[in-house]
PDB file of N, H, CA, C and O in Angstrom:
ATOM      1  N   MET A   1     132.675 103.698  57.754  1.00  0.00           N
ATOM      2  CA  MET A   1     131.662 103.869  58.799  1.00  0.00           C
ATOM      3  C   MET A   1     130.596 102.780  58.636  1.00  0.00           C
ATOM      4  O   MET A   1     130.075 102.558  57.543  1.00  0.00           O
ATOM      5  N   ALA A   2     130.298 102.136  59.704  1.00  0.00           N
ATOM      6  H   ALA A   2     130.721 102.316  60.592  1.00  0.00           H
ATOM      7  CA  ALA A   2     129.313 101.053  59.701  1.00  0.00           C
ATOM      8  C   ALA A   2     127.891 101.621  59.700  1.00  0.00           C
ATOM      9  O   ALA A   2     127.626 102.670  60.287  1.00  0.00           O
ATOM     10  N   ASN A   3     127.002 100.921  59.041  1.00  0.00           N
ATOM     11  H   ASN A   3     127.218 100.069  58.564  1.00  0.00           H
ATOM     12  CA  ASN A   3     125.595 101.291  59.003  1.00  0.00           C
ATOM     13  C   ASN A   3     124.932 100.798  60.297  1.00  0.00           C
ATOM     14  O   ASN A   3     124.886  99.592  60.539  1.00  0.00           O
ATOM     15  N   PRO A   4     124.411 101.725  61.142  1.00  0.00           N
ATOM     16  CA  PRO A   4     123.818 101.333  62.427  1.00  0.00           C
ATOM     17  C   PRO A   4     122.640 100.373  62.291  1.00  0.00           C
ATOM     18  O   PRO A   4     122.493  99.455  63.098  1.00  0.00           O
ATOM     19  N   ILE A   5     121.804 100.577  61.280  1.00  0.00           N
ATOM     20  H   ILE A   5     121.923 101.323  60.625  1.00  0.00           H
ATOM     21  CA  ILE A   5     120.638  99.707  61.093  1.00  0.00           C
ATOM     22  C   ILE A   5     121.095  98.293  60.748  1.00  0.00           C
ATOM     23  O   ILE A   5     120.584  97.324  61.309  1.00  0.00           O
ATOM     24  N   LEU A   6     122.049  98.167  59.835  1.00  0.00           N
ATOM     25  H   LEU A   6     122.464  98.954  59.380  1.00  0.00           H
ATOM     26  CA  LEU A   6     122.569  96.850  59.466  1.00  0.00           C
ATOM     27  C   LEU A   6     123.244  96.182  60.654  1.00  0.00           C
ATOM     28  O   LEU A   6     123.088  94.978  60.858  1.00  0.00           O
ATOM     29  N   ALA A   7     123.996  96.955  61.446  1.00  0.00           N
ATOM     30  H   ALA A   7     124.122  97.933  61.280  1.00  0.00           H
ATOM     31  CA  ALA A   7     124.644  96.403  62.640  1.00  0.00           C
ATOM     32  C   ALA A   7     123.606  95.843  63.605  1.00  0.00           C
ATOM     33  O   ALA A   7     123.790  94.761  64.161  1.00  0.00           O
ATOM     34  N   ALA A   8     122.517  96.581  63.803  1.00  0.00           N
ATOM     35  H   ALA A   8     122.367  97.460  63.351  1.00  0.00           H
ATOM     36  CA  ALA A   8     121.455  96.137  64.708  1.00  0.00           C
ATOM     37  C   ALA A   8     120.787  94.868  64.181  1.00  0.00           C
ATOM     38  O   ALA A   8     120.526  93.942  64.949  1.00  0.00           O
ATOM     39  N   ILE A   9     120.511  94.819  62.887  1.00  0.00           N
ATOM     40  H   ILE A   9     120.723  95.571  62.263  1.00  0.00           H
ATOM     41  CA  ILE A   9     119.862  93.635  62.300  1.00  0.00           C
ATOM     42  C   ILE A   9     120.767  92.423  62.426  1.00  0.00           C
ATOM     43  O   ILE A   9     120.319  91.353  62.838  1.00  0.00           O
ATOM     44  N   LEU A  10     122.048  92.583  62.070  1.00  0.00           N
ATOM     45  H   LEU A  10     122.412  93.452  61.735  1.00  0.00           H
ATOM     46  CA  LEU A  10     122.998  91.470  62.181  1.00  0.00           C
ATOM     47  C   LEU A  10     123.060  90.951  63.611  1.00  0.00           C
ATOM     48  O   LEU A  10     123.045  89.743  63.846  1.00  0.00           O
ATOM     49  N   SER A  11     123.129  91.878  64.564  1.00  0.00           N
ATOM     50  H   SER A  11     123.141  92.860  64.373  1.00  0.00           H
ATOM     51  CA  SER A  11     123.273  91.476  65.958  1.00  0.00           C
ATOM     52  C   SER A  11     121.994  90.921  66.549  1.00  0.00           C
ATOM     53  O   SER A  11     122.044  90.158  67.514  1.00  0.00           O
ATOM     54  N   PHE A  12     120.848  91.287  65.993  1.00  0.00           N
ATOM     55  H   PHE A  12     120.807  91.907  65.209  1.00  0.00           H
ATOM     56  CA  PHE A  12     119.595  90.716  66.490  1.00  0.00           C
ATOM     57  C   PHE A  12     119.526  89.234  66.151  1.00  0.00           C
ATOM     58  O   PHE A  12     119.125  88.418  66.980  1.00  0.00           O
ATOM     59  N   PHE A  13     119.916  88.894  64.936  1.00  0.00           N
ATOM     60  H   PHE A  13     120.242  89.557  64.262  1.00  0.00           H
ATOM     61  CA  PHE A  13     119.839  87.494  64.521  1.00  0.00           C
ATOM     62  C   PHE A  13     121.005  86.654  65.031  1.00  0.00           C
ATOM     63  O   PHE A  13     120.820  85.487  65.378  1.00  0.00           O
ATOM     64  N   ILE A  14     122.199  87.232  65.082  1.00  0.00           N
ATOM     65  H   ILE A  14     122.349  88.179  64.801  1.00  0.00           H
ATOM     66  CA  ILE A  14     123.368  86.545  65.642  1.00  0.00           C
ATOM     67  C   ILE A  14     124.103  87.565  66.510  1.00  0.00           C
ATOM     68  O   ILE A  14     124.955  88.302  66.015  1.00  0.00           O
ATOM     69  N   PRO A  15     123.774  87.609  67.811  1.00  0.00           N
ATOM     70  CA  PRO A  15     124.420  88.579  68.699  1.00  0.00           C
ATOM     71  C   PRO A  15     125.941  88.492  68.591  1.00  0.00           C
ATOM     72  O   PRO A  15     126.535  87.414  68.619  1.00  0.00           O
ATOM     73  N   GLY A  16     126.539  89.662  68.469  1.00  0.00           N
ATOM     74  H   GLY A  16     126.057  90.538  68.446  1.00  0.00           H
ATOM     75  CA  GLY A  16     127.977  89.753  68.324  1.00  0.00           C
ATOM     76  C   GLY A  16     128.387  90.074  66.899  1.00  0.00           C
ATOM     77  O   GLY A  16     129.412  90.718  66.678  1.00  0.00           O
ATOM     78  N   LEU A  17     127.601  89.633  65.935  1.00  0.00           N
ATOM     79  H   LEU A  17     126.768  89.110  66.115  1.00  0.00           H
ATOM     80  CA  LEU A  17     127.935  89.881  64.544  1.00  0.00           C
ATOM     81  C   LEU A  17     127.872  91.376  64.217  1.00  0.00           C
ATOM     82  O   LEU A  17     128.712  91.886  63.474  1.00  0.00           O
ATOM     83  N   GLY A  18     126.897  92.065  64.760  1.00  0.00           N
ATOM     84  H   GLY A  18     126.215  91.651  65.363  1.00  0.00           H
ATOM     85  CA  GLY A  18     126.786  93.513  64.538  1.00  0.00           C
ATOM     86  C   GLY A  18     127.938  94.271  65.168  1.00  0.00           C
ATOM     87  O   GLY A  18     128.433  95.242  64.596  1.00  0.00           O
ATOM     88  N   GLN A  19     128.371  93.829  66.357  1.00  0.00           N
ATOM     89  H   GLN A  19     127.969  93.040  66.822  1.00  0.00           H
ATOM     90  CA  GLN A  19     129.503  94.468  67.006  1.00  0.00           C
ATOM     91  C   GLN A  19     130.774  94.254  66.177  1.00  0.00           C
ATOM     92  O   GLN A  19     131.582  95.169  66.014  1.00  0.00           O
ATOM     93  N   MET A  20     130.936  93.035  65.657  1.00  0.00           N
ATOM     94  H   MET A  20     130.280  92.293  65.789  1.00  0.00           H
ATOM     95  CA  MET A  20     132.103  92.759  64.811  1.00  0.00           C
ATOM     96  C   MET A  20     132.043  93.594  63.532  1.00  0.00           C
ATOM     97  O   MET A  20     133.056  94.137  63.092  1.00  0.00           O
ATOM     98  N   TYR A  21     130.860  93.693  62.942  1.00  0.00           N
ATOM     99  H   TYR A  21     130.037  93.252  63.299  1.00  0.00           H
ATOM    100  CA  TYR A  21     130.672  94.511  61.746  1.00  0.00           C
ATOM    101  C   TYR A  21     131.027  95.969  62.030  1.00  0.00           C
ATOM    102  O   TYR A  21     131.595  96.651  61.177  1.00  0.00           O
ATOM    103  N   ALA A  22     130.692  96.446  63.232  1.00  0.00           N
ATOM    104  H   ALA A  22     130.231  95.892  63.926  1.00  0.00           H
ATOM    105  CA  ALA A  22     130.971  97.833  63.612  1.00  0.00           C
ATOM    106  C   ALA A  22     132.429  98.043  64.002  1.00  0.00           C
ATOM    107  O   ALA A  22     132.844  99.176  64.245  1.00  0.00           O
ATOM    108  N   GLY A  23     133.209  96.969  64.065  1.00  0.00           N
ATOM    109  H   GLY A  23     132.872  96.049  63.868  1.00  0.00           H
ATOM    110  CA  GLY A  23     134.638  97.122  64.304  1.00  0.00           C
ATOM    111  C   GLY A  23     135.141  96.713  65.665  1.00  0.00           C
ATOM    112  O   GLY A  23     136.337  96.841  65.926  1.00  0.00           O
ATOM    113  N   ASP A  24     134.287  96.226  66.546  1.00  0.00           N
ATOM    114  H   ASP A  24     133.315  96.121  66.333  1.00  0.00           H
ATOM    115  CA  ASP A  24     134.727  95.823  67.885  1.00  0.00           C
ATOM    116  C   ASP A  24     134.701  94.299  67.995  1.00  0.00           C
ATOM    117  O   ASP A  24     133.712  93.708  68.428  1.00  0.00           O
ATOM    118  N   MET A  25     135.814  93.676  67.593  1.00  0.00           N
ATOM    119  H   MET A  25     136.618  94.156  67.242  1.00  0.00           H
ATOM    120  CA  MET A  25     135.894  92.214  67.574  1.00  0.00           C
ATOM    121  C   MET A  25     135.776  91.617  68.978  1.00  0.00           C
ATOM    122  O   MET A  25     135.092  90.610  69.165  1.00  0.00           O
ATOM    123  N   LYS A  26     136.435  92.227  69.964  1.00  0.00           N
ATOM    124  H   LYS A  26     136.991  93.045  69.813  1.00  0.00           H
ATOM    125  CA  LYS A  26     136.417  91.679  71.323  1.00  0.00           C
ATOM    126  C   LYS A  26     134.993  91.656  71.873  1.00  0.00           C
ATOM    127  O   LYS A  26     134.537  90.634  72.386  1.00  0.00           O
ATOM    128  N   ARG A  27     134.299  92.775  71.765  1.00  0.00           N
ATOM    129  H   ARG A  27     134.669  93.606  71.348  1.00  0.00           H
ATOM    130  CA  ARG A  27     132.922  92.850  72.257  1.00  0.00           C
ATOM    131  C   ARG A  27     132.035  91.874  71.484  1.00  0.00           C
ATOM    132  O   ARG A  27     131.176  91.212  72.067  1.00  0.00           O
ATOM    133  N   GLY A  28     132.246  91.789  70.172  1.00  0.00           N
ATOM    134  H   GLY A  28     132.944  92.327  69.698  1.00  0.00           H
ATOM    135  CA  GLY A  28     131.470  90.879  69.348  1.00  0.00           C
ATOM    136  C   GLY A  28     131.661  89.428  69.757  1.00  0.00           C
ATOM    137  O   GLY A  28     130.691  88.673  69.831  1.00  0.00           O
ATOM    138  N   LEU A  29     132.896  89.029  70.022  1.00  0.00           N
ATOM    139  H   LEU A  29     133.684  89.642  69.961  1.00  0.00           H
ATOM    140  CA  LEU A  29     133.160  87.655  70.449  1.00  0.00           C
ATOM    141  C   LEU A  29     132.535  87.358  71.806  1.00  0.00           C
ATOM    142  O   LEU A  29     132.029  86.259  72.030  1.00  0.00           O
ATOM    143  N   ILE A  30     132.568  88.331  72.712  1.00  0.00           N
ATOM    144  H   ILE A  30     132.979  89.225  72.530  1.00  0.00           H
ATOM    145  CA  ILE A  30     131.945  88.151  74.030  1.00  0.00           C
ATOM    146  C   ILE A  30     130.444  87.936  73.864  1.00  0.00           C
ATOM    147  O   ILE A  30     129.878  87.013  74.449  1.00  0.00           O
ATOM    148  N   PHE A  31     129.794  88.793  73.059  1.00  0.00           N
ATOM    149  H   PHE A  31     130.254  89.543  72.583  1.00  0.00           H
ATOM    150  CA  PHE A  31     128.359  88.645  72.818  1.00  0.00           C
ATOM    151  C   PHE A  31     128.059  87.294  72.178  1.00  0.00           C
ATOM    152  O   PHE A  31     127.097  86.625  72.554  1.00  0.00           O
ATOM    153  N   LEU A  32     128.875  86.896  71.220  1.00  0.00           N
ATOM    154  H   LEU A  32     129.657  87.439  70.915  1.00  0.00           H
ATOM    155  CA  LEU A  32     128.656  85.630  70.521  1.00  0.00           C
ATOM    156  C   LEU A  32     128.784  84.444  71.466  1.00  0.00           C
ATOM    157  O   LEU A  32     127.964  83.527  71.417  1.00  0.00           O
ATOM    158  N   VAL A  33     129.795  84.445  72.321  1.00  0.00           N
ATOM    159  H   VAL A  33     130.461  85.189  72.362  1.00  0.00           H
ATOM    160  CA  VAL A  33     129.985  83.341  73.277  1.00  0.00           C
ATOM    161  C   VAL A  33     128.828  83.287  74.270  1.00  0.00           C
ATOM    162  O   VAL A  33     128.314  82.208  74.562  1.00  0.00           O
ATOM    163  N   VAL A  34     128.416  84.443  74.791  1.00  0.00           N
ATOM    164  H   VAL A  34     128.835  85.319  74.553  1.00  0.00           H
ATOM    165  CA  VAL A  34     127.287  84.470  75.724  1.00  0.00           C
ATOM    166  C   VAL A  34     126.037  83.931  75.042  1.00  0.00           C
ATOM    167  O   VAL A  34     125.288  83.163  75.646  1.00  0.00           O
ATOM    168  N   TRP A  35     125.801  84.320  73.795  1.00  0.00           N
ATOM    169  H   TRP A  35     126.409  84.944  73.305  1.00  0.00           H
ATOM    170  CA  TRP A  35     124.630  83.852  73.057  1.00  0.00           C
ATOM    171  C   TRP A  35     124.669  82.340  72.846  1.00  0.00           C
ATOM    172  O   TRP A  35     123.653  81.662  72.995  1.00  0.00           O
ATOM    173  N   ILE A  36     125.841  81.818  72.500  1.00  0.00           N
ATOM    174  H   ILE A  36     126.667  82.369  72.379  1.00  0.00           H
ATOM    175  CA  ILE A  36     125.969  80.369  72.307  1.00  0.00           C
ATOM    176  C   ILE A  36     125.679  79.628  73.601  1.00  0.00           C
ATOM    177  O   ILE A  36     124.976  78.617  73.594  1.00  0.00           O
ATOM    178  N   VAL A  37     126.214  80.118  74.706  1.00  0.00           N
ATOM    179  H   VAL A  37     126.785  80.939  74.711  1.00  0.00           H
ATOM    180  CA  VAL A  37     125.945  79.487  76.008  1.00  0.00           C
ATOM    181  C   VAL A  37     124.461  79.543  76.323  1.00  0.00           C
ATOM    182  O   VAL A  37     123.881  78.553  76.769  1.00  0.00           O
ATOM    183  N   LEU A  38     123.841  80.700  76.092  1.00  0.00           N
ATOM    184  H   LEU A  38     124.312  81.504  75.730  1.00  0.00           H
ATOM    185  CA  LEU A  38     122.398  80.825  76.343  1.00  0.00           C
ATOM    186  C   LEU A  38     121.591  79.873  75.470  1.00  0.00           C
ATOM    187  O   LEU A  38     120.597  79.308  75.925  1.00  0.00           O
ATOM    188  N   MET A  39     122.007  79.694  74.231  1.00  0.00           N
ATOM    189  H   MET A  39     122.815  80.153  73.862  1.00  0.00           H
ATOM    190  CA  MET A  39     121.284  78.779  73.346  1.00  0.00           C
ATOM    191  C   MET A  39     121.430  77.331  73.820  1.00  0.00           C
ATOM    192  O   MET A  39     120.475  76.558  73.736  1.00  0.00           O
ATOM    193  N   ILE A  40     122.588  76.964  74.305  1.00  0.00           N
ATOM    194  H   ILE A  40     123.363  77.592  74.373  1.00  0.00           H
ATOM    195  CA  ILE A  40     122.786  75.613  74.842  1.00  0.00           C
ATOM    196  C   ILE A  40     121.922  75.410  76.082  1.00  0.00           C
ATOM    197  O   ILE A  40     121.275  74.373  76.226  1.00  0.00           O
ATOM    198  N   VAL A  41     121.908  76.395  76.976  1.00  0.00           N
ATOM    199  H   VAL A  41     122.433  77.238  76.859  1.00  0.00           H
ATOM    200  CA  VAL A  41     121.089  76.306  78.182  1.00  0.00           C
ATOM    201  C   VAL A  41     119.606  76.293  77.801  1.00  0.00           C
ATOM    202  O   VAL A  41     118.812  75.578  78.413  1.00  0.00           O
ATOM    203  N   ALA A  42     119.232  77.088  76.786  1.00  0.00           N
ATOM    204  H   ALA A  42     119.877  77.668  76.289  1.00  0.00           H
ATOM    205  CA  ALA A  42     117.834  77.139  76.342  1.00  0.00           C
ATOM    206  C   ALA A  42     117.358  75.784  75.847  1.00  0.00           C
ATOM    207  O   ALA A  42     116.186  75.441  76.002  1.00  0.00           O
ATOM    208  N   PHE A  43     118.241  75.028  75.264  1.00  0.00           N
ATOM    209  H   PHE A  43     119.193  75.307  75.138  1.00  0.00           H
ATOM    210  CA  PHE A  43     117.881  73.705  74.778  1.00  0.00           C
ATOM    211  C   PHE A  43     117.388  72.827  75.932  1.00  0.00           C
ATOM    212  O   PHE A  43     116.517  71.975  75.752  1.00  0.00           O
ATOM    213  N   PHE A  44     117.962  73.052  77.122  1.00  0.00           N
ATOM    214  H   PHE A  44     118.669  73.744  77.268  1.00  0.00           H
ATOM    215  CA  PHE A  44     117.612  72.220  78.268  1.00  0.00           C
ATOM    216  C   PHE A  44     116.527  72.820  79.154  1.00  0.00           C
ATOM    217  O   PHE A  44     115.810  72.080  79.828  1.00  0.00           O
ATOM    218  N   THR A  45     116.393  74.121  79.167  1.00  0.00           N
ATOM    219  H   THR A  45     116.975  74.722  78.619  1.00  0.00           H
ATOM    220  CA  THR A  45     115.418  74.743  80.064  1.00  0.00           C
ATOM    221  C   THR A  45     114.288  75.462  79.339  1.00  0.00           C
ATOM    222  O   THR A  45     113.395  76.015  79.982  1.00  0.00           O
ATOM    223  N   ALA A  46     114.316  75.462  78.043  1.00  0.00           N
ATOM    224  H   ALA A  46     115.041  75.013  77.521  1.00  0.00           H
ATOM    225  CA  ALA A  46     113.287  75.951  77.144  1.00  0.00           C
ATOM    226  C   ALA A  46     112.744  77.344  77.454  1.00  0.00           C
ATOM    227  O   ALA A  46     113.431  78.331  77.191  1.00  0.00           O
ATOM    228  N   PHE A  47     111.572  77.452  77.988  1.00  0.00           N
ATOM    229  H   PHE A  47     111.014  76.650  78.202  1.00  0.00           H
ATOM    230  CA  PHE A  47     110.816  78.703  78.015  1.00  0.00           C
ATOM    231  C   PHE A  47     111.530  79.859  78.714  1.00  0.00           C
ATOM    232  O   PHE A  47     111.698  80.917  78.108  1.00  0.00           O
ATOM    233  N   LEU A  48     111.950  79.695  79.949  1.00  0.00           N
ATOM    234  H   LEU A  48     111.814  78.835  80.441  1.00  0.00           H
ATOM    235  CA  LEU A  48     112.559  80.792  80.712  1.00  0.00           C
ATOM    236  C   LEU A  48     113.798  81.316  80.015  1.00  0.00           C
ATOM    237  O   LEU A  48     113.972  82.525  79.869  1.00  0.00           O
ATOM    238  N   THR A  49     114.639  80.427  79.594  1.00  0.00           N
ATOM    239  H   THR A  49     114.498  79.444  79.712  1.00  0.00           H
ATOM    240  CA  THR A  49     115.867  80.854  78.945  1.00  0.00           C
ATOM    241  C   THR A  49     115.578  81.467  77.577  1.00  0.00           C
ATOM    242  O   THR A  49     116.311  82.349  77.128  1.00  0.00           O
ATOM    243  N   SER A  50     114.539  81.018  76.925  1.00  0.00           N
ATOM    244  H   SER A  50     113.944  80.301  77.290  1.00  0.00           H
ATOM    245  CA  SER A  50     114.170  81.607  75.642  1.00  0.00           C
ATOM    246  C   SER A  50     113.802  83.075  75.809  1.00  0.00           C
ATOM    247  O   SER A  50     114.143  83.907  74.967  1.00  0.00           O
ATOM    248  N   ILE A  51     113.115  83.387  76.884  1.00  0.00           N
ATOM    249  H   ILE A  51     112.838  82.711  77.568  1.00  0.00           H
ATOM    250  CA  ILE A  51     112.771  84.782  77.170  1.00  0.00           C
ATOM    251  C   ILE A  51     114.044  85.578  77.445  1.00  0.00           C
ATOM    252  O   ILE A  51     114.211  86.683  76.927  1.00  0.00           O
ATOM    253  N   ILE A  52     114.932  85.028  78.248  1.00  0.00           N
ATOM    254  H   ILE A  52     114.797  84.131  78.668  1.00  0.00           H
ATOM    255  CA  ILE A  52     116.202  85.697  78.553  1.00  0.00           C
ATOM    256  C   ILE A  52     117.009  85.884  77.266  1.00  0.00           C
ATOM    257  O   ILE A  52     117.605  86.941  77.058  1.00  0.00           O
ATOM    258  N   THR A  53     117.031  84.884  76.419  1.00  0.00           N
ATOM    259  H   THR A  53     116.547  84.026  76.588  1.00  0.00           H
ATOM    260  CA  THR A  53     117.764  84.966  75.155  1.00  0.00           C
ATOM    261  C   THR A  53     117.172  86.041  74.252  1.00  0.00           C
ATOM    262  O   THR A  53     117.921  86.780  73.611  1.00  0.00           O
ATOM    263  N   LEU A  54     115.853  86.146  74.186  1.00  0.00           N
ATOM    264  H   LEU A  54     115.246  85.546  74.707  1.00  0.00           H
ATOM    265  CA  LEU A  54     115.208  87.191  73.386  1.00  0.00           C
ATOM    266  C   LEU A  54     115.595  88.572  73.906  1.00  0.00           C
ATOM    267  O   LEU A  54     115.901  89.470  73.120  1.00  0.00           O
ATOM    268  N   ILE A  55     115.583  88.744  75.214  1.00  0.00           N
ATOM    269  H   ILE A  55     115.335  88.015  75.852  1.00  0.00           H
ATOM    270  CA  ILE A  55     115.987  90.021  75.817  1.00  0.00           C
ATOM    271  C   ILE A  55     117.437  90.322  75.457  1.00  0.00           C
ATOM    272  O   ILE A  55     117.769  91.457  75.114  1.00  0.00           O
ATOM    273  N   PHE A  56     118.300  89.315  75.532  1.00  0.00           N
ATOM    274  H   PHE A  56     118.030  88.393  75.811  1.00  0.00           H
ATOM    275  CA  PHE A  56     119.700  89.496  75.178  1.00  0.00           C
ATOM    276  C   PHE A  56     119.843  89.854  73.697  1.00  0.00           C
ATOM    277  O   PHE A  56     120.659  90.709  73.353  1.00  0.00           O
ATOM    278  N   ASP A  57     119.072  89.225  72.822  1.00  0.00           N
ATOM    279  H   ASP A  57     118.408  88.531  73.102  1.00  0.00           H
ATOM    280  CA  ASP A  57     119.114  89.542  71.393  1.00  0.00           C
ATOM    281  C   ASP A  57     118.753  91.011  71.151  1.00  0.00           C
ATOM    282  O   ASP A  57     119.411  91.699  70.371  1.00  0.00           O
ATOM    283  N   ILE A  58     117.714  91.476  71.820  1.00  0.00           N
ATOM    284  H   ILE A  58     117.179  90.917  72.454  1.00  0.00           H
ATOM    285  CA  ILE A  58     117.292  92.867  71.668  1.00  0.00           C
ATOM    286  C   ILE A  58     118.376  93.811  72.176  1.00  0.00           C
ATOM    287  O   ILE A  58     118.664  94.825  71.541  1.00  0.00           O
ATOM    288  N   TYR A  59     118.980  93.483  73.325  1.00  0.00           N
ATOM    289  H   TYR A  59     118.746  92.659  73.841  1.00  0.00           H
ATOM    290  CA  TYR A  59     120.067  94.318  73.849  1.00  0.00           C
ATOM    291  C   TYR A  59     121.264  94.316  72.902  1.00  0.00           C
ATOM    292  O   TYR A  59     121.868  95.364  72.675  1.00  0.00           O
ATOM    293  N   ALA A  60     121.614  93.154  72.345  1.00  0.00           N
ATOM    294  H   ALA A  60     121.123  92.303  72.529  1.00  0.00           H
ATOM    295  CA  ALA A  60     122.747  93.068  71.423  1.00  0.00           C
ATOM    296  C   ALA A  60     122.492  93.929  70.186  1.00  0.00           C
ATOM    297  O   ALA A  60     123.403  94.602  69.703  1.00  0.00           O
ATOM    298  N   ALA A  61     121.263  93.913  69.671  1.00  0.00           N
ATOM    299  H   ALA A  61     120.523  93.367  70.064  1.00  0.00           H
ATOM    300  CA  ALA A  61     120.919  94.747  68.519  1.00  0.00           C
ATOM    301  C   ALA A  61     121.044  96.222  68.871  1.00  0.00           C
ATOM    302  O   ALA A  61     121.582  97.001  68.085  1.00  0.00           O
ATOM    303  N   TYR A  62     120.556  96.611  70.036  1.00  0.00           N
ATOM    304  H   TYR A  62     120.119  95.978  70.674  1.00  0.00           H
ATOM    305  CA  TYR A  62     120.660  98.001  70.488  1.00  0.00           C
ATOM    306  C   TYR A  62     122.119  98.403  70.640  1.00  0.00           C
ATOM    307  O   TYR A  62     122.515  99.483  70.199  1.00  0.00           O
ATOM    308  N   ASP A  63     122.926  97.541  71.264  1.00  0.00           N
ATOM    309  H   ASP A  63     122.605  96.664  71.623  1.00  0.00           H
ATOM    310  CA  ASP A  63     124.341  97.832  71.484  1.00  0.00           C
ATOM    311  C   ASP A  63     125.073  97.996  70.151  1.00  0.00           C
ATOM    312  O   ASP A  63     125.878  98.915  70.004  1.00  0.00           O
ATOM    313  N   ALA A  64     124.809  97.131  69.192  1.00  0.00           N
ATOM    314  H   ALA A  64     124.154  96.385  69.312  1.00  0.00           H
ATOM    315  CA  ALA A  64     125.446  97.213  67.869  1.00  0.00           C
ATOM    316  C   ALA A  64     125.037  98.500  67.165  1.00  0.00           C
ATOM    317  O   ALA A  64     125.861  99.137  66.508  1.00  0.00           O
ATOM    318  N   TYR A  65     123.774  98.885  67.296  1.00  0.00           N
ATOM    319  H   TYR A  65     123.105  98.368  67.830  1.00  0.00           H
ATOM    320  CA  TYR A  65     123.284 100.118  66.693  1.00  0.00           C
ATOM    321  C   TYR A  65     124.032 101.322  67.275  1.00  0.00           C
ATOM    322  O   TYR A  65     124.510 102.177  66.530  1.00  0.00           O
ATOM    323  N   LYS A  66     124.132 101.385  68.601  1.00  0.00           N
ATOM    324  H   LYS A  66     123.744 100.690  69.206  1.00  0.00           H
ATOM    325  CA  LYS A  66     124.815 102.503  69.261  1.00  0.00           C
ATOM    326  C   LYS A  66     126.300 102.511  68.923  1.00  0.00           C
ATOM    327  O   LYS A  66     126.877 103.580  68.722  1.00  0.00           O
ATOM    328  N   LEU A  67     126.928 101.347  68.856  1.00  0.00           N
ATOM    329  H   LEU A  67     126.460 100.479  69.019  1.00  0.00           H
ATOM    330  CA  LEU A  67     128.346 101.245  68.556  1.00  0.00           C
ATOM    331  C   LEU A  67     128.634 101.722  67.135  1.00  0.00           C
ATOM    332  O   LEU A  67     129.671 102.339  66.892  1.00  0.00           O
ATOM    333  N   ALA A  68     127.737 101.447  66.203  1.00  0.00           N
ATOM    334  H   ALA A  68     126.895 100.946  66.401  1.00  0.00           H
ATOM    335  CA  ALA A  68     127.955 101.811  64.807  1.00  0.00           C
ATOM    336  C   ALA A  68     127.684 103.284  64.527  1.00  0.00           C
ATOM    337  O   ALA A  68     128.055 103.778  63.462  1.00  0.00           O
ATOM    338  N   GLN A  69     127.056 103.991  65.440  1.00  0.00           N
ATOM    339  H   GLN A  69     126.755 103.590  66.305  1.00  0.00           H
ATOM    340  CA  GLN A  69     126.743 105.418  65.210  1.00  0.00           C
ATOM    341  C   GLN A  69     127.984 106.261  65.285  1.00  0.00           C
ATOM    342  O   GLN A  69     127.914 107.478  65.118  1.00  0.00           O
TER     343      GLN A  69
END
């Protein structure tokens, strides 16, 4: 059984990692790819995308927490 708090922390810093830790590789890879794309776009558009990326990080942490429960 995965630890929900650890899953949330992992996914907050690297979205998708918490989902993979909780056992859902497909969902984890999707989150990871979306995060990588957002980070690439953030490099070019800075502020707006950074806010969107932060929101996505928080959602990924929440999703990993719920998945690990």
